[in-house]
Short mmCIF file of C-alpha atoms in Angstrom, two decimals:
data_model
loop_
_atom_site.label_atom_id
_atom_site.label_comp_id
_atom_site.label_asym_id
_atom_site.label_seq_id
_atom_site.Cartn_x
_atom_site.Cartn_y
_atom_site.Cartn_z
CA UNK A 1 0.00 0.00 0.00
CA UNK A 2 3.01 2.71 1.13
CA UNK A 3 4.47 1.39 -2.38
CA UNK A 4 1.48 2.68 -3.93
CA UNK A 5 1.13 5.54 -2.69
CA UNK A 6 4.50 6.57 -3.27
CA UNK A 7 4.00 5.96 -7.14
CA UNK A 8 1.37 8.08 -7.06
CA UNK A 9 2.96 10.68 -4.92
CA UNK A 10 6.01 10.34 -7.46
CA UNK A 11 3.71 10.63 -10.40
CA UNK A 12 2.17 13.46 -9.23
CA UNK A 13 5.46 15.38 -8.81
CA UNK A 14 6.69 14.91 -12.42
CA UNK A 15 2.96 16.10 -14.19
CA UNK A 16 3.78 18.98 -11.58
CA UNK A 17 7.36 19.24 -12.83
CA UNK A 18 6.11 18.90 -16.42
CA UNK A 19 3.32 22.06 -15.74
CA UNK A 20 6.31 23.96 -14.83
CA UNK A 21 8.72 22.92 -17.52
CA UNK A 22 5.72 24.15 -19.93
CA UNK A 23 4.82 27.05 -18.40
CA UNK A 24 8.72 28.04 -18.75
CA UNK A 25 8.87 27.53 -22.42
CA UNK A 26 5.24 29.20 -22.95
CA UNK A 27 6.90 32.20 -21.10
CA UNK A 28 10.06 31.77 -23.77
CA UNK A 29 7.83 31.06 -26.23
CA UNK A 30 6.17 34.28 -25.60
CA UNK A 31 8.46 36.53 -25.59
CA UNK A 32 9.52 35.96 -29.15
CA UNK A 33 5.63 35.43 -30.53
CA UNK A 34 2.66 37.28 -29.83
CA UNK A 35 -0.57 35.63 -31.12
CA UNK A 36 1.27 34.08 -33.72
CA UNK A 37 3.03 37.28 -34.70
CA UNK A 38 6.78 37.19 -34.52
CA UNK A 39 9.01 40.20 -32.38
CA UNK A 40 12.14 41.11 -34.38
CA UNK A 41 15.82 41.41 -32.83
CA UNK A 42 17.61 45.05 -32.00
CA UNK A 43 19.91 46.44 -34.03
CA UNK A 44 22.04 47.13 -30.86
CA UNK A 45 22.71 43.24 -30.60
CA UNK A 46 23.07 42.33 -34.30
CA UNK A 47 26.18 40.17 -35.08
CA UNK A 48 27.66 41.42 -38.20
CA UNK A 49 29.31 38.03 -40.10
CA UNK A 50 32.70 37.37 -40.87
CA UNK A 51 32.68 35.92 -44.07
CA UNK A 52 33.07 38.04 -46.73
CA UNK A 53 30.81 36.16 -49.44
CA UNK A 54 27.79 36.57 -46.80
CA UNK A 55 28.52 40.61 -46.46
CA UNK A 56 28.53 40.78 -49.86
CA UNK A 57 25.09 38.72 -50.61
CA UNK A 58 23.61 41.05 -47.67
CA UNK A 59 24.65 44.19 -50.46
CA UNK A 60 22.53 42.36 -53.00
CA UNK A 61 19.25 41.77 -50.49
CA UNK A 62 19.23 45.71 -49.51
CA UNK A 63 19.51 45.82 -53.34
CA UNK A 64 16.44 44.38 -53.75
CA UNK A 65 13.77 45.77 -51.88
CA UNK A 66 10.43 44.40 -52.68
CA UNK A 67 10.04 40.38 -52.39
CA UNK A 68 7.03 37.90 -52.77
CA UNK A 69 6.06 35.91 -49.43
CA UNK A 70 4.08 32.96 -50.02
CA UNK A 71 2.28 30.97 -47.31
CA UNK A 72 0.91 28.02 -48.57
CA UNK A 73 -0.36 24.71 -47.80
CA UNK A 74 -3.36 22.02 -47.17
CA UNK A 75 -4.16 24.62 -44.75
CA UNK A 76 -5.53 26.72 -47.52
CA UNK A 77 -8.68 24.53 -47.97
CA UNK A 78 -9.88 25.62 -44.46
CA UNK A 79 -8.82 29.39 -45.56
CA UNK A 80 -7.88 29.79 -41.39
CA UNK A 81 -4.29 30.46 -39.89
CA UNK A 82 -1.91 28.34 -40.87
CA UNK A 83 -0.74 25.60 -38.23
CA UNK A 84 -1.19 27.69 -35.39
CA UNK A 85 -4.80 25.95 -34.18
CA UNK A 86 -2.93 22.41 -33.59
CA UNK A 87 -1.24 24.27 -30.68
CA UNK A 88 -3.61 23.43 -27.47
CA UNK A 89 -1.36 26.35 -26.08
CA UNK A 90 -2.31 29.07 -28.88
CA UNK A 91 -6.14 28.10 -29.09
CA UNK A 92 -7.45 31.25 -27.44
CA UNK A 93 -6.12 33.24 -30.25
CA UNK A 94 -6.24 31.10 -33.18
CA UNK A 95 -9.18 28.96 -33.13
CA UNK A 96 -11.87 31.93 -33.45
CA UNK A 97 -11.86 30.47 -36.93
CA UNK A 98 -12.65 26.83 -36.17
CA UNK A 99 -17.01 27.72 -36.75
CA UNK A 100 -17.78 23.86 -36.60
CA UNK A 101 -18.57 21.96 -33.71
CA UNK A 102 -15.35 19.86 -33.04
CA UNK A 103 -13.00 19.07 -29.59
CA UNK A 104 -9.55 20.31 -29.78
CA UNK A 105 -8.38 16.29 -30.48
CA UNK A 106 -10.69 15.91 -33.58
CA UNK A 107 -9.80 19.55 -34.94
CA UNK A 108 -6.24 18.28 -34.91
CA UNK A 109 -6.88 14.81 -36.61
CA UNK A 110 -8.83 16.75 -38.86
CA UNK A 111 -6.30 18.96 -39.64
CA UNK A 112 -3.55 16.32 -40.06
CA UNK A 113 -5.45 14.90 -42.39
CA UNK A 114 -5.49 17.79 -44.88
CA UNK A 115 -2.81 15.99 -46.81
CA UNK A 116 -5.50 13.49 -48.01
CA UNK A 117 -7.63 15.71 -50.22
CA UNK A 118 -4.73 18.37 -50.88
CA UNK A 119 -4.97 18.27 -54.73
CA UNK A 120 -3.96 22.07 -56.23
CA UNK A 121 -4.84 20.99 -59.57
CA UNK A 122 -4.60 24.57 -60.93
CA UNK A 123 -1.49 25.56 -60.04
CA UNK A 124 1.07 26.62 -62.50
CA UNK A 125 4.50 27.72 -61.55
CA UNK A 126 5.13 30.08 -64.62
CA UNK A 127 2.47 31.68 -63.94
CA UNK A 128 3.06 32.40 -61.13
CA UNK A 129 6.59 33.01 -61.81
CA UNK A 130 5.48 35.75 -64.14
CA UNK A 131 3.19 37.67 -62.37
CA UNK A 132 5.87 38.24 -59.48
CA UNK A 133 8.01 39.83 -62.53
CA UNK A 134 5.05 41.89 -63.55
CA UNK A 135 5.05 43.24 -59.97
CA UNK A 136 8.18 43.92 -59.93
CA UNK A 137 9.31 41.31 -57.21
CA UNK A 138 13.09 40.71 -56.61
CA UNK A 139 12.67 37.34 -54.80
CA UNK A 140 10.84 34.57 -53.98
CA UNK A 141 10.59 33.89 -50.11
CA UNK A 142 8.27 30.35 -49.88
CA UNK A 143 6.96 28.14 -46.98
CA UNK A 144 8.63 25.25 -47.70
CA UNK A 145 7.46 23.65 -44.47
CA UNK A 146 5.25 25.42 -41.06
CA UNK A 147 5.03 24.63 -38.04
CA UNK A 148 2.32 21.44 -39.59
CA UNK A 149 5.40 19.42 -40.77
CA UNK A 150 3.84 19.65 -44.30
CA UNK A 151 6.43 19.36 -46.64
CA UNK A 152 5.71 20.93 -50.27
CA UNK A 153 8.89 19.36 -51.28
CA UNK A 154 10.00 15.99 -52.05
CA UNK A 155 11.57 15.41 -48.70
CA UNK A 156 12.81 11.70 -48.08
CA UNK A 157 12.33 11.94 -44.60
CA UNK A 158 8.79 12.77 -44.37
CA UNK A 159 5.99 11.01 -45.44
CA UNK A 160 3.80 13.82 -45.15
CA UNK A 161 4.73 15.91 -48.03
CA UNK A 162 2.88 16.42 -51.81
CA UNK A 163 4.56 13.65 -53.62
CA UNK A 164 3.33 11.02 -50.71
CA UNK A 165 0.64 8.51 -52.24
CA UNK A 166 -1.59 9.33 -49.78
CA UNK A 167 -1.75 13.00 -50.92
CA UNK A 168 -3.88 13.37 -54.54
CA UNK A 169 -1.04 15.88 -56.11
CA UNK A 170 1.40 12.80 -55.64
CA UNK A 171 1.25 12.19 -59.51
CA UNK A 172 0.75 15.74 -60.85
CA UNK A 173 3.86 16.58 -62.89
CA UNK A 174 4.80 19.82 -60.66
CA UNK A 175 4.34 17.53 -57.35
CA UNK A 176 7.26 18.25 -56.56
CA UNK A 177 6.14 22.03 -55.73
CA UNK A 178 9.13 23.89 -54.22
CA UNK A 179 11.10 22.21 -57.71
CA UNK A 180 9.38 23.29 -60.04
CA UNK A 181 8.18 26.72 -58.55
CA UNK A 182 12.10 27.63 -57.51
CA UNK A 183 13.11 27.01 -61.22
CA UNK A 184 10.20 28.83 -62.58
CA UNK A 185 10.91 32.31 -60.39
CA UNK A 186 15.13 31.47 -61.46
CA UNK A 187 14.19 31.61 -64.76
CA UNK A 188 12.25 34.40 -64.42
CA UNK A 189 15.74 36.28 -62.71
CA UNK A 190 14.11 36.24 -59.21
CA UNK A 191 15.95 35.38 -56.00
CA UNK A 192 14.84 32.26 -53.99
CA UNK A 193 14.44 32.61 -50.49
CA UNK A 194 13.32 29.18 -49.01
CA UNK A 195 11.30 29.53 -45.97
CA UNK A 196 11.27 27.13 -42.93
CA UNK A 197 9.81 26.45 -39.61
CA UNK A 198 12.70 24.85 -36.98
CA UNK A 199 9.72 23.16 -35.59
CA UNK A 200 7.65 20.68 -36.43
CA UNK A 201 4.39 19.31 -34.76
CA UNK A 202 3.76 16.45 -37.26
CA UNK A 203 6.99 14.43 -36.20
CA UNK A 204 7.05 12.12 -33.10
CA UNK A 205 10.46 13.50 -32.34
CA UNK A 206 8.64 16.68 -31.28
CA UNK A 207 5.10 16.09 -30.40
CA UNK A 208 4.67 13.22 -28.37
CA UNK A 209 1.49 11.65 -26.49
CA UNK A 210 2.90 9.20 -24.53
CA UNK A 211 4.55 11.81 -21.79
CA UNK A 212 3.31 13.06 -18.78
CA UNK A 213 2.02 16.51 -20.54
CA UNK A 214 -0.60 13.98 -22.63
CA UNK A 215 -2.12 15.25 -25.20
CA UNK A 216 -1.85 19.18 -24.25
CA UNK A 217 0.11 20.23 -27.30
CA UNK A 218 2.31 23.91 -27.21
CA UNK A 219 4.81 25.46 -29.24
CA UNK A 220 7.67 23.61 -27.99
CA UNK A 221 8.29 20.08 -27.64
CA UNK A 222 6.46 17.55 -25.62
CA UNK A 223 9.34 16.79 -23.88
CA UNK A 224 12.23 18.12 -21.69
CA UNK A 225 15.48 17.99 -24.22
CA UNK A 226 17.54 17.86 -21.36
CA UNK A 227 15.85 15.15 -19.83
CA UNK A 228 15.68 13.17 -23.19
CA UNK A 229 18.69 14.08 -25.13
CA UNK A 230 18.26 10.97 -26.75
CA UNK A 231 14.67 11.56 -28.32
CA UNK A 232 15.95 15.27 -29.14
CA UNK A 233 18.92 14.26 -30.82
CA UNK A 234 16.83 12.64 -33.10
CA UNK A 235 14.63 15.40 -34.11
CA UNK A 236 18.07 17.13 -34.46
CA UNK A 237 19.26 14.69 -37.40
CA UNK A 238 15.74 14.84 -38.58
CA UNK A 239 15.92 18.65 -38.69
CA UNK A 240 19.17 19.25 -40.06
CA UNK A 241 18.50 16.34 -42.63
CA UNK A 242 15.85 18.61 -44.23
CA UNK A 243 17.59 21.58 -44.21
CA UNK A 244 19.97 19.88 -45.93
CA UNK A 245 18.06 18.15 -48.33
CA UNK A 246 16.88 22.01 -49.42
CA UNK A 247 19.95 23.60 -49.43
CA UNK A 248 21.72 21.11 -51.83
CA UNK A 249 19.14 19.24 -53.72
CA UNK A 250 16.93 22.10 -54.99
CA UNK A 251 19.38 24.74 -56.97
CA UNK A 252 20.87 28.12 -55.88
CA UNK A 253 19.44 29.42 -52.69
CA UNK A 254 19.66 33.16 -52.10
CA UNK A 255 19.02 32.93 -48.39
CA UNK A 256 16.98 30.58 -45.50
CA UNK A 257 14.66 31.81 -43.67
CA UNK A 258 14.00 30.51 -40.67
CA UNK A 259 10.73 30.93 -38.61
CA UNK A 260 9.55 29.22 -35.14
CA UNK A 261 12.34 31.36 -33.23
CA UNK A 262 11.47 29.49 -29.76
CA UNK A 263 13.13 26.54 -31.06
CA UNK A 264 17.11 28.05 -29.94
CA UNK A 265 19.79 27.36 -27.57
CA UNK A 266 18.42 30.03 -25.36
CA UNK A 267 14.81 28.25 -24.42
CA UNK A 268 16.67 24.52 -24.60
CA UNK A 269 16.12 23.67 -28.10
CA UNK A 270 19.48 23.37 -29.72
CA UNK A 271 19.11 22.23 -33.69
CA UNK A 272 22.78 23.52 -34.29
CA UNK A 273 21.90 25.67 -37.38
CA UNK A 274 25.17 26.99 -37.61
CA UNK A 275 26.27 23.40 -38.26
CA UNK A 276 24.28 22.54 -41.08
CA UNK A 277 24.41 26.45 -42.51
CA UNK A 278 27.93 26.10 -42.75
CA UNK A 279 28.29 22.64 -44.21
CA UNK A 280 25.71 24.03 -46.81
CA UNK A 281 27.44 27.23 -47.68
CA UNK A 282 30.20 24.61 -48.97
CA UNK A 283 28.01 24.04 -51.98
CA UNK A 284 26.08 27.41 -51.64
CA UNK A 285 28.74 30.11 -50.89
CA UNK A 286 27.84 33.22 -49.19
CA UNK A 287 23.87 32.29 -48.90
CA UNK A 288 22.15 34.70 -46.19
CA UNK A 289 20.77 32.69 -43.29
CA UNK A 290 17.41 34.58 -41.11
CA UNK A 291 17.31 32.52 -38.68
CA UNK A 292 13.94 35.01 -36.91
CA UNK A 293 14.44 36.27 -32.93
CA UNK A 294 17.39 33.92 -31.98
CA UNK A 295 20.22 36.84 -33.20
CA UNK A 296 23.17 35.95 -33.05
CA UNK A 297 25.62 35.35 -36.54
CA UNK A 298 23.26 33.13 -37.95
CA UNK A 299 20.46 35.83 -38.44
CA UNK A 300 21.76 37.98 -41.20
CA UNK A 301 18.86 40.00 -41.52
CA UNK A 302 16.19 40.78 -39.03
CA UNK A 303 12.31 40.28 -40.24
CA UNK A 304 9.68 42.79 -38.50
CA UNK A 305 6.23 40.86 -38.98
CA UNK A 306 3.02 43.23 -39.71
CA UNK A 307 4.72 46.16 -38.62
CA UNK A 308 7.42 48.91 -39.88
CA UNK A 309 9.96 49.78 -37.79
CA UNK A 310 9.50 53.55 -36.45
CA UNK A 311 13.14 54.49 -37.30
CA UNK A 312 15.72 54.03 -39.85
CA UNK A 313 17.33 50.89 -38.92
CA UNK A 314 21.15 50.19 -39.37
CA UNK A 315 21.13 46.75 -40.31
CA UNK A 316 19.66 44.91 -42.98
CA UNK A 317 16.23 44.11 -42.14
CA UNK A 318 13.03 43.18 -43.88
CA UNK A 319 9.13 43.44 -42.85
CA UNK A 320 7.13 40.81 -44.05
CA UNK A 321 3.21 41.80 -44.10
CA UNK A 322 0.29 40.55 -45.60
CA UNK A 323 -1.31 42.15 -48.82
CA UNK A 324 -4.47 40.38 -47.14
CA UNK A 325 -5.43 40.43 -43.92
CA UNK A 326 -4.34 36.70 -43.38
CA UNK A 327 -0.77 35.32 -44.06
CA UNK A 328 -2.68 32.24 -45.07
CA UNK A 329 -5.45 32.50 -48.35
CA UNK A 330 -8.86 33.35 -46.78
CA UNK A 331 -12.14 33.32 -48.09
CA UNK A 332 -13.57 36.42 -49.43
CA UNK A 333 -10.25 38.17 -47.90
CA UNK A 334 -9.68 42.41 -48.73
CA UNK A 335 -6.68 43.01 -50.65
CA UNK A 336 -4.56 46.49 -49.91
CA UNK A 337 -4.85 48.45 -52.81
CA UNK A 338 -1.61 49.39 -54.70
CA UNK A 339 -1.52 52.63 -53.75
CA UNK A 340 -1.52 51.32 -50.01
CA UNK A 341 1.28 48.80 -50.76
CA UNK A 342 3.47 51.13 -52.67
CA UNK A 343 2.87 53.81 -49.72
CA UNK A 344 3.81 51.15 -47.66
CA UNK A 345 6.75 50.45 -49.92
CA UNK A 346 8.36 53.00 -49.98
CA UNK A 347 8.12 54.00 -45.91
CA UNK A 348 10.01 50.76 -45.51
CA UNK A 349 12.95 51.60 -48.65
CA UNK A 350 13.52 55.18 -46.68
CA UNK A 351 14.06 53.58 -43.59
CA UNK A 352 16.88 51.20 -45.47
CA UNK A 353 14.53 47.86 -45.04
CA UNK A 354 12.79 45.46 -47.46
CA UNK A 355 9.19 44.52 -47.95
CA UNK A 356 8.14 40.87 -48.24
CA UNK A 357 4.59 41.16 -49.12
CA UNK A 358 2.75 38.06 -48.83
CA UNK A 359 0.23 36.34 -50.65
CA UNK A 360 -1.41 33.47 -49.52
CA UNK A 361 -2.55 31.06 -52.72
CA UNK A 362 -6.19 29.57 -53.27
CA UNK A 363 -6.68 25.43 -52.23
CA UNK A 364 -6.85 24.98 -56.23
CA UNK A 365 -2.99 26.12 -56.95
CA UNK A 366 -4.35 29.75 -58.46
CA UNK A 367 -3.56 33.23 -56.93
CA UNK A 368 -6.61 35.40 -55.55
CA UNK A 369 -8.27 37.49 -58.26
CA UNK A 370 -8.23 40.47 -55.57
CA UNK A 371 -4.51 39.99 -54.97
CA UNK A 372 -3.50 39.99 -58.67
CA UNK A 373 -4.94 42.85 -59.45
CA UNK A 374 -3.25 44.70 -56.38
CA UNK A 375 0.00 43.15 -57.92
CA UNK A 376 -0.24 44.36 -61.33
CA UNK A 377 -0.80 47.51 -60.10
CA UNK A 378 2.22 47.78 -58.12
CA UNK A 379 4.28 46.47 -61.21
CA UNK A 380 3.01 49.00 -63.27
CA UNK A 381 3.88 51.84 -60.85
CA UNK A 382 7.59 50.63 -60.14
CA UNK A 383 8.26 50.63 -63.75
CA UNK A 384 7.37 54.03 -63.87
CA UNK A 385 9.43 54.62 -60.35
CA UNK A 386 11.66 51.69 -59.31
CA UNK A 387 14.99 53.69 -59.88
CA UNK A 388 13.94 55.73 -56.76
CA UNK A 389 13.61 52.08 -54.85
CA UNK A 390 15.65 49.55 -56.23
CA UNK A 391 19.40 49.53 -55.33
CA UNK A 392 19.18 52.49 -53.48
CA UNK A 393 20.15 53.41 -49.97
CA UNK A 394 19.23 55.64 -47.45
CA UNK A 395 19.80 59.40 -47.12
CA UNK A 396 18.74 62.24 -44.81
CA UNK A 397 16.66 63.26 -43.50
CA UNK A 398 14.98 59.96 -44.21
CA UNK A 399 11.33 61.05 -44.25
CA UNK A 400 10.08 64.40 -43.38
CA UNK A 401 7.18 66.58 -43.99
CA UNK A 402 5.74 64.06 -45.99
CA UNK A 403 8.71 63.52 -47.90
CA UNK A 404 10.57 60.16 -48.37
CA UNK A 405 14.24 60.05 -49.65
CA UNK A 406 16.96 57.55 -50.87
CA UNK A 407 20.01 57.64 -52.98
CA UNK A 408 21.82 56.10 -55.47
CA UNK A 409 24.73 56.36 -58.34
CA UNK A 410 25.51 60.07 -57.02
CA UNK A 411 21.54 60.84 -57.30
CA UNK A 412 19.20 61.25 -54.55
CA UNK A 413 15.83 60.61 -54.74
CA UNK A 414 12.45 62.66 -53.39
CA UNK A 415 9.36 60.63 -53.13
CA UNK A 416 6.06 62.49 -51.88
CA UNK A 417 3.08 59.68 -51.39
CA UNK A 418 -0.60 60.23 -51.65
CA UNK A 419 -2.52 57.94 -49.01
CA UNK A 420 -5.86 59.02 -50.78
CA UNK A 421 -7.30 59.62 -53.94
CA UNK A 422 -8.87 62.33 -52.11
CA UNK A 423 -5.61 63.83 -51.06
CA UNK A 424 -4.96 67.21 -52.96
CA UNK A 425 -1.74 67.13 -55.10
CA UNK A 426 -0.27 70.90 -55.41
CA UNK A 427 1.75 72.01 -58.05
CA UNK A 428 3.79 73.75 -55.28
CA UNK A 429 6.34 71.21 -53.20
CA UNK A 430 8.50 71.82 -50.27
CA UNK A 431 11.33 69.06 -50.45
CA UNK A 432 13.29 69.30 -47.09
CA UNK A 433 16.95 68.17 -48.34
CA UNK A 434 19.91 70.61 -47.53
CA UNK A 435 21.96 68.60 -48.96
CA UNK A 436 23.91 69.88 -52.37
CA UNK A 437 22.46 69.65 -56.09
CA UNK A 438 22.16 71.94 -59.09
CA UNK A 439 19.17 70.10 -60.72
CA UNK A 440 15.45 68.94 -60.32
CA UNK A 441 13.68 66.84 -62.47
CA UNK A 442 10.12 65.06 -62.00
CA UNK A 443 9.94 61.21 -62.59
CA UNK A 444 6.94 60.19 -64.72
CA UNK A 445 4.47 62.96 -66.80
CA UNK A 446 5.23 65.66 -64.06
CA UNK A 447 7.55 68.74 -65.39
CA UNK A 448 9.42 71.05 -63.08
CA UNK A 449 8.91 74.48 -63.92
CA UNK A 450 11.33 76.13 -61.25
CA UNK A 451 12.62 75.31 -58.09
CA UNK A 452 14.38 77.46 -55.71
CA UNK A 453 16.12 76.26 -52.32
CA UNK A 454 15.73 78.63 -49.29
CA UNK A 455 16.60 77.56 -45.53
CA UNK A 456 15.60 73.81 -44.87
CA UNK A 457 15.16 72.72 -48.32
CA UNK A 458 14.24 73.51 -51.62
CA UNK A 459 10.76 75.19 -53.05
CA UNK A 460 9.84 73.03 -56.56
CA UNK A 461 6.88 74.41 -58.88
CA UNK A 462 5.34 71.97 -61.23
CA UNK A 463 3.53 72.57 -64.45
CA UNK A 464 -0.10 73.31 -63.63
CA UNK A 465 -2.50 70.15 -64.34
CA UNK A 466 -6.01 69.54 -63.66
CA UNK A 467 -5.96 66.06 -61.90
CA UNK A 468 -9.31 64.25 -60.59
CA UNK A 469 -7.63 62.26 -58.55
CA UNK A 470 -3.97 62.50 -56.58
CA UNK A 471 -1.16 60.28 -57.94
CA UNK A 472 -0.16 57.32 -55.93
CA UNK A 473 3.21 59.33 -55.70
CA UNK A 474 5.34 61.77 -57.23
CA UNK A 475 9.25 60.85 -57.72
CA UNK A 476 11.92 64.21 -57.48
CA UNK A 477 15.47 63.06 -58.96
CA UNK A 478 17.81 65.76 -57.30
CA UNK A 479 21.48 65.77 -58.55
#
């Protein structure tokens, strides 16, 4: 009888031990995702890398400003968030969406079994592929894999992935998604930027059931890695095996970029990226690593989620926001407009950052109606404009009285934005640059008929139009 009740007292202790083991990582967890939404490191604690290849590849990202995000998956037949619902620990936040009646543990068989009727019979890489040129996108940044475990790749150490028999798309010929869509955008001359989540809540080696947690799923693993090096070791090799598999089987790799930034040394879940980054930058020199949160010299470039930093930022960074309202496609979602993208555009390129808009694809393999028409209509304004964003670099006073400014080849570059159509364009513009030039000319069908500079800046006079409705912006070359 004392026997017994010592197992049961012993018990009792480690489901305690494990509620405080979770409620430790949930804290860790926290404080580098908010509702799903990541935070982004300080410049003051950036770790500028060593290798010259890498320093020169980050010159070639700040060249390239503007960059397609894509989150996509079996997800997309829902149209909710991606993976975030099959987290017990998230479901205050991210199961608003889930309008059926279902527990938690059927949601997250249903879920898992996504990959069954997964058949994107309408997609079409070049297509694809050439809309992101019409917009004028540098690079392609994809979901390879979420936090689901969902590969869209021909991984050969999943089974759940597109080209598994069990998934319909297994013998389409672009099964093989992340193949054939990274060739398409290469062709194309766009930069590939293979996204990837660090964790994943398909594989035993991460989520288990048979611990003392249960079923109670959270970010992290089911597990203490410290207690069970052995088990983590082996979602370690799994890990790193991937990350391999994409970084030498799959053609030239611009960058990885890697999300889920709770899984790090600091909260206890080692993966040793710098391992496997630098045994792949043997085949794939000088490729830019992101690795989101962690900091440190494997994140190259720091990646503000749905928000713009409020100051110019001295390191090479990048905001990735939706063009929706989800980062995942949604049903019925509301595009921004391209006047609200290239607004949005262009207060990220004065501030020296990048914009990875993102675009979440339709179950059937197409992009949204809504969001290629927001696309096209940012292409059609940067070839008009991109000199005043592409390659450039920033220059003083940065933004000011409504006034955004970069430079480039000995030019710098005045950029006044319209948030309205209702907003009233005058032929009159104050441009706040002290800096020196003997000559102002107007990008586009606007003609300078004067200027004159006086303390602060300069005074410009345009030719008098009759406009119904103000430009998205107007583009000053000073020089």
């Amino acid at each position: 009888m004392e026997e017994e009740i010592l197992q049961v007292k012993e018990s009792a202790e480690e489901a305690a031990s494990e509620k405080d083991k979770a409620a430790e990582e949930r804290q860790a967890a926290a404080e580098a995702v908010v509702a799903g939404v990541h935070n982004y490191s300080r410049e003051e604690s950036y770790v500028t890398p060593s290798d010259p290849r890498v320093l020169k590849k980050l010159e070639w990202f700040k060249d390239q400003k503007l960059g397609l995000m894509m989150h996509w998956g079996p997800y997309s037949q829902l149209g909710i968030v991606e993976s975030w619902a099959l987290s017990d620990g998230d479901a205050d936040w991210s199961r608003h969406e889930i309008d059926w009646e279902v527990t938690g543990e059927e949601f997250k068989k249903e879920y898992f079994a996504l990959n069954k009727t997964f058949n994107p019979l309408r997609f079409e890489p070049e297509k694809w592929a050439d809309l992101a040129k019409e917009a004028g996108m540098k690079y392609l940044l994809f979901t390879t894999k979420h936090h689901d475990g969902f590969c869209m790749w021909d991984s050969k150490y999943s089974d759940y992935k597109t080209t598994a028999p069990d998934c319909p798309f297994h013998t389409h010929k672009y099964a093989d998604i992340c193949a054939h869509l990274f060739e398409s955008f290469r062709k194309r001359g766009v930069g590939i930027v293979a996204y990837f989540s660090k964790a994943d809540w398909h594989v035993d080696s991460y989520w288990k059931n048979d611990t003392a947690r249960g079923n109670f799923k959270y970010r992290g693993p089911s597990y203490n890695p410290k207690e069970n090096p052995e088990e983590w070791e082996r979602f370690v090799t799994f890990t790193q095996n991937q990350i391999r598999e994409l970084g030498t089987n799959y053609g030239k790799l611009d960058a990885m970029w890697f999300d889920a930034g709770w899984v790090c040394p600091q909260s206890g879940q080692d993966i040793r990226l710098g391992e496997i980054i630098e045994e792949i930058r043997k085949v794939q020199p000088g490729m830019l690593c992101a690795d989101r949160t962690v900091g440190g010299p494997y994140e190259n470039y720091v990646t503000p989620e749905q928000c713009v930093p409020e100051k110019p930022l001295s390191i090479p960074w990048e905001s990735c926001i939706t063009l929706g309202t989800s980062f995942s496609f949604k049903y019925e979602d509301e595009y921004k407009s391209p006047r609200q993208v290239i607004c949005l555009l262009v207060d990220i390129v004065v501030k020296g950052g990048n914009l990875a808009i993102n675009v979440g694809p339709q179950p059937d393999g197409r992009i949204p109606a809504g969001a290629v028409k927001s696309l096209k209509g940012m292409g059609e304004w940067l070839r008009e404009y991109g000199e005043a964003i592409y390659g450039t670099r920033v220059c003083a006073p940065y933004k000011k009285d409504g006034i955004g400014f970069t430079q480039k080849d000995g030019s710098v570059y005045a950029i006044q934005t319209f948030e309205r159509e209702t907003d009233r364009a005058e032929d009159t513009v104050w441009i706040p640059y002290i800096g020196d030039f003997s000559e102002i000319t107007a990008m586009g069908d606007e003609k300078v008929v004067s200027f004159a500079k006086e303390e602060g800046g300069c005074r410009v006079v345009l030719e008098a139009r009759e406009r119904k409705t103000a430009p998205i912006a107007r583009v000053f070359c000073l020089k």
